[in-house]
Amino acid sequence: MAAAPRRLLVVWHSFTGATRTMAETLAASAREVGGEALQVSLLHAADAGAEDVLAADAVVFATPETLASISGAMKDFFDRSYYPLLGRCDGKPYALVVCAGSDGHPTIAQLQRIATGLRLREVAEPVLVCTHAQTPEAIAAEKQVPEAELERARELGALLAAGLELGIF
């Protein structure tokens, strides 16, 4: 009898398309590498909850940086999920994708603090995409993600798929 497929959950939010594109690219790569041995769920933060995290073998949180913080939709996800997850996902592997206009490090630190509280285990360096958008018009504009950044999302998706398949995490 074949083993049940491993599960990778990607929880994402995006305002201008960059984070969505990175999340979709990561998920597609994970599906390609994992094949039938991996089930990938790509859920918008508004649609995801604690039960989705609990059902996953690994999780990716993908968010834009908004005023040096996670987006409101991602914060809402954690507001709804944090306490139901507390003490129930110790050691679960996770990774981060952050799209920012200038920095991104405060958002990564915030996500890492949340993950530490949940006792999640970071299994890859965070992927930080800096768009260098600084004017109100550039910040609000739909983003096109450079190929080099998409490749980083593909690599993270492949890493997670392989790690789950091999039982490394």
PDB file of C-alpha atoms in Angstrom:
ATOM      1  CA  MET A   1       0.000   0.000   0.000  1.00  0.00           C
ATOM      2  CA  ALA A   2       1.365   3.423  -0.978  1.00  0.00           C
ATOM      3  CA  ALA A   3       2.050   5.942   1.746  1.00  0.00           C
ATOM      4  CA  ALA A   4      -0.298   8.893   2.014  1.00  0.00           C
ATOM      5  CA  PRO A   5       1.066  11.955   0.260  1.00  0.00           C
ATOM      6  CA  ARG A   6       2.911  14.478   2.386  1.00  0.00           C
ATOM      7  CA  ARG A   7       1.247  17.897   2.627  1.00  0.00           C
ATOM      8  CA  LEU A   8       2.736  21.326   2.024  1.00  0.00           C
ATOM      9  CA  LEU A   9       0.633  24.364   2.871  1.00  0.00           C
ATOM     10  CA  VAL A  10       1.387  27.806   1.440  1.00  0.00           C
ATOM     11  CA  VAL A  11      -0.480  30.586   3.257  1.00  0.00           C
ATOM     12  CA  TRP A  12      -0.178  33.849   1.334  1.00  0.00           C
ATOM     13  CA  HIS A  13      -1.439  37.376   0.955  1.00  0.00           C
ATOM     14  CA  SER A  14      -0.616  39.931  -1.729  1.00  0.00           C
ATOM     15  CA  PHE A  15      -1.601  43.502  -2.560  1.00  0.00           C
ATOM     16  CA  THR A  16       0.197  44.076  -5.842  1.00  0.00           C
ATOM     17  CA  GLY A  17       0.890  40.595  -7.155  1.00  0.00           C
ATOM     18  CA  ALA A  18       4.530  40.017  -6.167  1.00  0.00           C
ATOM     19  CA  THR A  19       3.822  37.824  -3.156  1.00  0.00           C
ATOM     20  CA  ARG A  20       1.066  35.953  -5.001  1.00  0.00           C
ATOM     21  CA  THR A  21       3.440  35.277  -7.901  1.00  0.00           C
ATOM     22  CA  MET A  22       6.167  34.042  -5.555  1.00  0.00           C
ATOM     23  CA  ALA A  23       3.715  31.786  -3.682  1.00  0.00           C
ATOM     24  CA  GLU A  24       2.287  30.348  -6.915  1.00  0.00           C
ATOM     25  CA  THR A  25       5.762  29.764  -8.346  1.00  0.00           C
ATOM     26  CA  LEU A  26       6.920  28.038  -5.156  1.00  0.00           C
ATOM     27  CA  ALA A  27       3.804  25.829  -5.098  1.00  0.00           C
ATOM     28  CA  ALA A  28       4.167  24.876  -8.767  1.00  0.00           C
ATOM     29  CA  SER A  29       7.793  23.875  -8.228  1.00  0.00           C
ATOM     30  CA  ALA A  30       6.906  21.824  -5.153  1.00  0.00           C
ATOM     31  CA  ARG A  31       4.157  20.042  -7.117  1.00  0.00           C
ATOM     32  CA  GLU A  32       6.540  19.309  -9.972  1.00  0.00           C
ATOM     33  CA  VAL A  33       9.274  17.914  -7.733  1.00  0.00           C
ATOM     34  CA  GLY A  34       6.949  16.137  -5.298  1.00  0.00           C
ATOM     35  CA  GLY A  35       4.639  14.591  -7.881  1.00  0.00           C
ATOM     36  CA  GLU A  36       2.011  12.284  -6.446  1.00  0.00           C
ATOM     37  CA  ALA A  37       3.950  11.974  -3.188  1.00  0.00           C
ATOM     38  CA  LEU A  38       3.133  15.590  -2.279  1.00  0.00           C
ATOM     39  CA  GLN A  39      -0.145  17.434  -1.910  1.00  0.00           C
ATOM     40  CA  VAL A  40       0.323  21.211  -2.135  1.00  0.00           C
ATOM     41  CA  SER A  41      -2.352  23.581  -0.844  1.00  0.00           C
ATOM     42  CA  LEU A  42      -2.096  27.243  -1.803  1.00  0.00           C
ATOM     43  CA  LEU A  43      -4.460  29.183   0.476  1.00  0.00           C
ATOM     44  CA  HIS A  44      -5.067  32.907   0.718  1.00  0.00           C
ATOM     45  CA  ALA A  45      -4.567  34.037   4.322  1.00  0.00           C
ATOM     46  CA  ALA A  46      -8.272  34.935   4.593  1.00  0.00           C
ATOM     47  CA  ASP A  47      -9.212  31.340   3.710  1.00  0.00           C
ATOM     48  CA  ALA A  48      -6.619  29.526   5.846  1.00  0.00           C
ATOM     49  CA  GLY A  49      -6.962  28.541   9.468  1.00  0.00           C
ATOM     50  CA  ALA A  50      -5.424  26.483  12.241  1.00  0.00           C
ATOM     51  CA  GLU A  51      -6.916  23.253  10.895  1.00  0.00           C
ATOM     52  CA  ASP A  52      -5.036  23.748   7.603  1.00  0.00           C
ATOM     53  CA  VAL A  53      -1.729  24.202   9.424  1.00  0.00           C
ATOM     54  CA  LEU A  54      -2.385  21.150  11.580  1.00  0.00           C
ATOM     55  CA  ALA A  55      -3.156  19.020   8.508  1.00  0.00           C
ATOM     56  CA  ALA A  56       0.103  20.055   6.790  1.00  0.00           C
ATOM     57  CA  ASP A  57       3.510  18.443   7.165  1.00  0.00           C
ATOM     58  CA  ALA A  58       5.227  21.775   6.387  1.00  0.00           C
ATOM     59  CA  VAL A  59       4.072  25.380   5.958  1.00  0.00           C
ATOM     60  CA  VAL A  60       5.204  28.431   3.997  1.00  0.00           C
ATOM     61  CA  PHE A  61       4.054  31.887   5.048  1.00  0.00           C
ATOM     62  CA  ALA A  62       4.230  34.417   2.200  1.00  0.00           C
ATOM     63  CA  THR A  63       3.389  38.066   2.834  1.00  0.00           C
ATOM     64  CA  PRO A  64       4.162  41.544   1.632  1.00  0.00           C
ATOM     65  CA  GLU A  65       5.782  43.929   4.058  1.00  0.00           C
ATOM     66  CA  THR A  66       3.308  46.646   4.974  1.00  0.00           C
ATOM     67  CA  LEU A  67       4.615  49.519   7.093  1.00  0.00           C
ATOM     68  CA  ALA A  68       7.516  47.335   8.340  1.00  0.00           C
ATOM     69  CA  SER A  69       5.122  44.533   9.337  1.00  0.00           C
ATOM     70  CA  ILE A  70       3.200  41.554   7.995  1.00  0.00           C
ATOM     71  CA  SER A  71       0.110  42.440   5.992  1.00  0.00           C
ATOM     72  CA  GLY A  72      -3.199  42.889   7.788  1.00  0.00           C
ATOM     73  CA  ALA A  73      -4.615  39.752   6.170  1.00  0.00           C
ATOM     74  CA  MET A  74      -1.645  37.684   7.361  1.00  0.00           C
ATOM     75  CA  LYS A  75      -1.982  39.182  10.842  1.00  0.00           C
ATOM     76  CA  ASP A  76      -5.682  38.248  10.795  1.00  0.00           C
ATOM     77  CA  PHE A  77      -4.685  34.677   9.881  1.00  0.00           C
ATOM     78  CA  PHE A  78      -2.342  34.534  12.877  1.00  0.00           C
ATOM     79  CA  ASP A  79      -4.884  36.263  15.142  1.00  0.00           C
ATOM     80  CA  ARG A  80      -7.387  33.516  14.297  1.00  0.00           C
ATOM     81  CA  SER A  81      -4.901  30.632  14.331  1.00  0.00           C
ATOM     82  CA  TYR A  82      -2.201  31.290  16.905  1.00  0.00           C
ATOM     83  CA  TYR A  83      -3.913  30.104  20.074  1.00  0.00           C
ATOM     84  CA  PRO A  84      -5.616  27.100  18.437  1.00  0.00           C
ATOM     85  CA  LEU A  85      -2.133  26.075  17.186  1.00  0.00           C
ATOM     86  CA  LEU A  86      -0.254  26.691  20.423  1.00  0.00           C
ATOM     87  CA  GLY A  87       1.274  23.447  21.675  1.00  0.00           C
ATOM     88  CA  ARG A  88      -0.033  21.482  18.685  1.00  0.00           C
ATOM     89  CA  CYS A  89       2.568  22.008  15.941  1.00  0.00           C
ATOM     90  CA  ASP A  90       5.887  21.796  17.778  1.00  0.00           C
ATOM     91  CA  GLY A  91       8.713  21.073  15.338  1.00  0.00           C
ATOM     92  CA  LYS A  92       6.592  21.458  12.201  1.00  0.00           C
ATOM     93  CA  PRO A  93       8.861  22.691   9.362  1.00  0.00           C
ATOM     94  CA  TYR A  94       8.234  26.162   7.966  1.00  0.00           C
ATOM     95  CA  ALA A  95       9.702  28.660   5.526  1.00  0.00           C
ATOM     96  CA  LEU A  96       9.082  32.332   4.729  1.00  0.00           C
ATOM     97  CA  VAL A  97       8.641  34.497   1.650  1.00  0.00           C
ATOM     98  CA  VAL A  98       8.484  38.277   2.122  1.00  0.00           C
ATOM     99  CA  CYS A  99       8.101  40.891  -0.606  1.00  0.00           C
ATOM    100  CA  ALA A 100       9.105  44.390   0.464  1.00  0.00           C
ATOM    101  CA  GLY A 101       9.637  47.783  -1.077  1.00  0.00           C
ATOM    102  CA  SER A 102      12.807  48.604   0.801  1.00  0.00           C
ATOM    103  CA  ASP A 103      13.750  46.374   3.727  1.00  0.00           C
ATOM    104  CA  GLY A 104      11.714  43.299   4.677  1.00  0.00           C
ATOM    105  CA  HIS A 105      13.813  42.354   7.690  1.00  0.00           C
ATOM    106  CA  PRO A 106      11.322  43.659  10.293  1.00  0.00           C
ATOM    107  CA  THR A 107       8.633  41.473   8.716  1.00  0.00           C
ATOM    108  CA  ILE A 108      10.897  38.431   8.657  1.00  0.00           C
ATOM    109  CA  ALA A 109      11.744  39.023  12.324  1.00  0.00           C
ATOM    110  CA  GLN A 110       8.049  39.366  13.183  1.00  0.00           C
ATOM    111  CA  LEU A 111       7.196  36.098  11.414  1.00  0.00           C
ATOM    112  CA  GLN A 112      10.115  34.326  13.066  1.00  0.00           C
ATOM    113  CA  ARG A 113       8.915  35.498  16.503  1.00  0.00           C
ATOM    114  CA  ILE A 114       5.452  34.111  15.773  1.00  0.00           C
ATOM    115  CA  ALA A 115       6.961  30.833  14.554  1.00  0.00           C
ATOM    116  CA  THR A 116       9.170  30.615  17.642  1.00  0.00           C
ATOM    117  CA  GLY A 117       6.098  31.006  19.851  1.00  0.00           C
ATOM    118  CA  LEU A 118       4.427  28.167  17.973  1.00  0.00           C
ATOM    119  CA  ARG A 119       7.626  26.091  18.217  1.00  0.00           C
ATOM    120  CA  LEU A 120       7.793  25.738  14.431  1.00  0.00           C
ATOM    121  CA  ARG A 121      11.154  24.735  12.916  1.00  0.00           C
ATOM    122  CA  GLU A 122      12.636  26.977  10.209  1.00  0.00           C
ATOM    123  CA  VAL A 123      14.079  24.738   7.477  1.00  0.00           C
ATOM    124  CA  ALA A 124      15.279  27.320   4.935  1.00  0.00           C
ATOM    125  CA  GLU A 125      16.588  30.854   4.847  1.00  0.00           C
ATOM    126  CA  PRO A 126      13.735  33.322   4.309  1.00  0.00           C
ATOM    127  CA  VAL A 127      13.256  34.427   0.716  1.00  0.00           C
ATOM    128  CA  LEU A 128      13.196  38.217   0.633  1.00  0.00           C
ATOM    129  CA  VAL A 129      12.190  40.019  -2.567  1.00  0.00           C
ATOM    130  CA  CYS A 130      12.920  43.741  -2.544  1.00  0.00           C
ATOM    131  CA  THR A 131      10.995  45.673  -5.202  1.00  0.00           C
ATOM    132  CA  HIS A 132      12.595  49.047  -4.348  1.00  0.00           C
ATOM    133  CA  ALA A 133       9.178  50.674  -4.688  1.00  0.00           C
ATOM    134  CA  GLN A 134       9.404  53.985  -2.822  1.00  0.00           C
ATOM    135  CA  THR A 135       6.828  56.380  -4.231  1.00  0.00           C
ATOM    136  CA  PRO A 136       3.090  56.020  -3.552  1.00  0.00           C
ATOM    137  CA  GLU A 137       2.557  55.206  -7.244  1.00  0.00           C
ATOM    138  CA  ALA A 138       5.321  52.575  -7.338  1.00  0.00           C
ATOM    139  CA  ILE A 139       4.169  51.012  -4.072  1.00  0.00           C
ATOM    140  CA  ALA A 140       0.560  50.669  -5.320  1.00  0.00           C
ATOM    141  CA  ALA A 141       1.513  49.449  -8.821  1.00  0.00           C
ATOM    142  CA  GLU A 142       1.083  45.821  -9.881  1.00  0.00           C
ATOM    143  CA  LYS A 143       4.494  44.142  -9.575  1.00  0.00           C
ATOM    144  CA  GLN A 144       6.402  42.035 -12.078  1.00  0.00           C
ATOM    145  CA  VAL A 145       8.791  39.680 -10.272  1.00  0.00           C
ATOM    146  CA  PRO A 146      12.227  39.324 -11.909  1.00  0.00           C
ATOM    147  CA  GLU A 147      13.186  35.861 -13.133  1.00  0.00           C
ATOM    148  CA  ALA A 148      16.031  35.603 -10.609  1.00  0.00           C
ATOM    149  CA  GLU A 149      13.539  36.029  -7.756  1.00  0.00           C
ATOM    150  CA  LEU A 150      11.145  33.509  -9.301  1.00  0.00           C
ATOM    151  CA  GLU A 151      14.051  31.060  -9.444  1.00  0.00           C
ATOM    152  CA  ARG A 152      14.531  31.501  -5.692  1.00  0.00           C
ATOM    153  CA  ALA A 153      10.851  30.596  -5.188  1.00  0.00           C
ATOM    154  CA  ARG A 154      11.305  27.532  -7.428  1.00  0.00           C
ATOM    155  CA  GLU A 155      14.347  26.470  -5.418  1.00  0.00           C
ATOM    156  CA  LEU A 156      12.493  26.812  -2.125  1.00  0.00           C
ATOM    157  CA  GLY A 157       9.543  24.823  -3.469  1.00  0.00           C
ATOM    158  CA  ALA A 158      11.881  22.084  -4.721  1.00  0.00           C
ATOM    159  CA  LEU A 159      13.762  22.017  -1.411  1.00  0.00           C
ATOM    160  CA  LEU A 160      10.565  21.644   0.599  1.00  0.00           C
ATOM    161  CA  ALA A 161       9.215  18.934  -1.696  1.00  0.00           C
ATOM    162  CA  ALA A 162      12.463  16.956  -1.595  1.00  0.00           C
ATOM    163  CA  GLY A 163      12.833  17.364   2.157  1.00  0.00           C
ATOM    164  CA  LEU A 164       9.300  16.143   2.761  1.00  0.00           C
ATOM    165  CA  GLU A 165       9.687  13.230   0.326  1.00  0.00           C
ATOM    166  CA  LEU A 166      12.976  12.107   1.885  1.00  0.00           C
ATOM    167  CA  GLY A 167      11.682  12.494   5.425  1.00  0.00           C
ATOM    168  CA  ILE A 168      14.353  15.058   6.282  1.00  0.00           C
ATOM    169  CA  PHE A 169      11.557  17.219   7.638  1.00  0.00           C
TER     170      PHE A 169
END
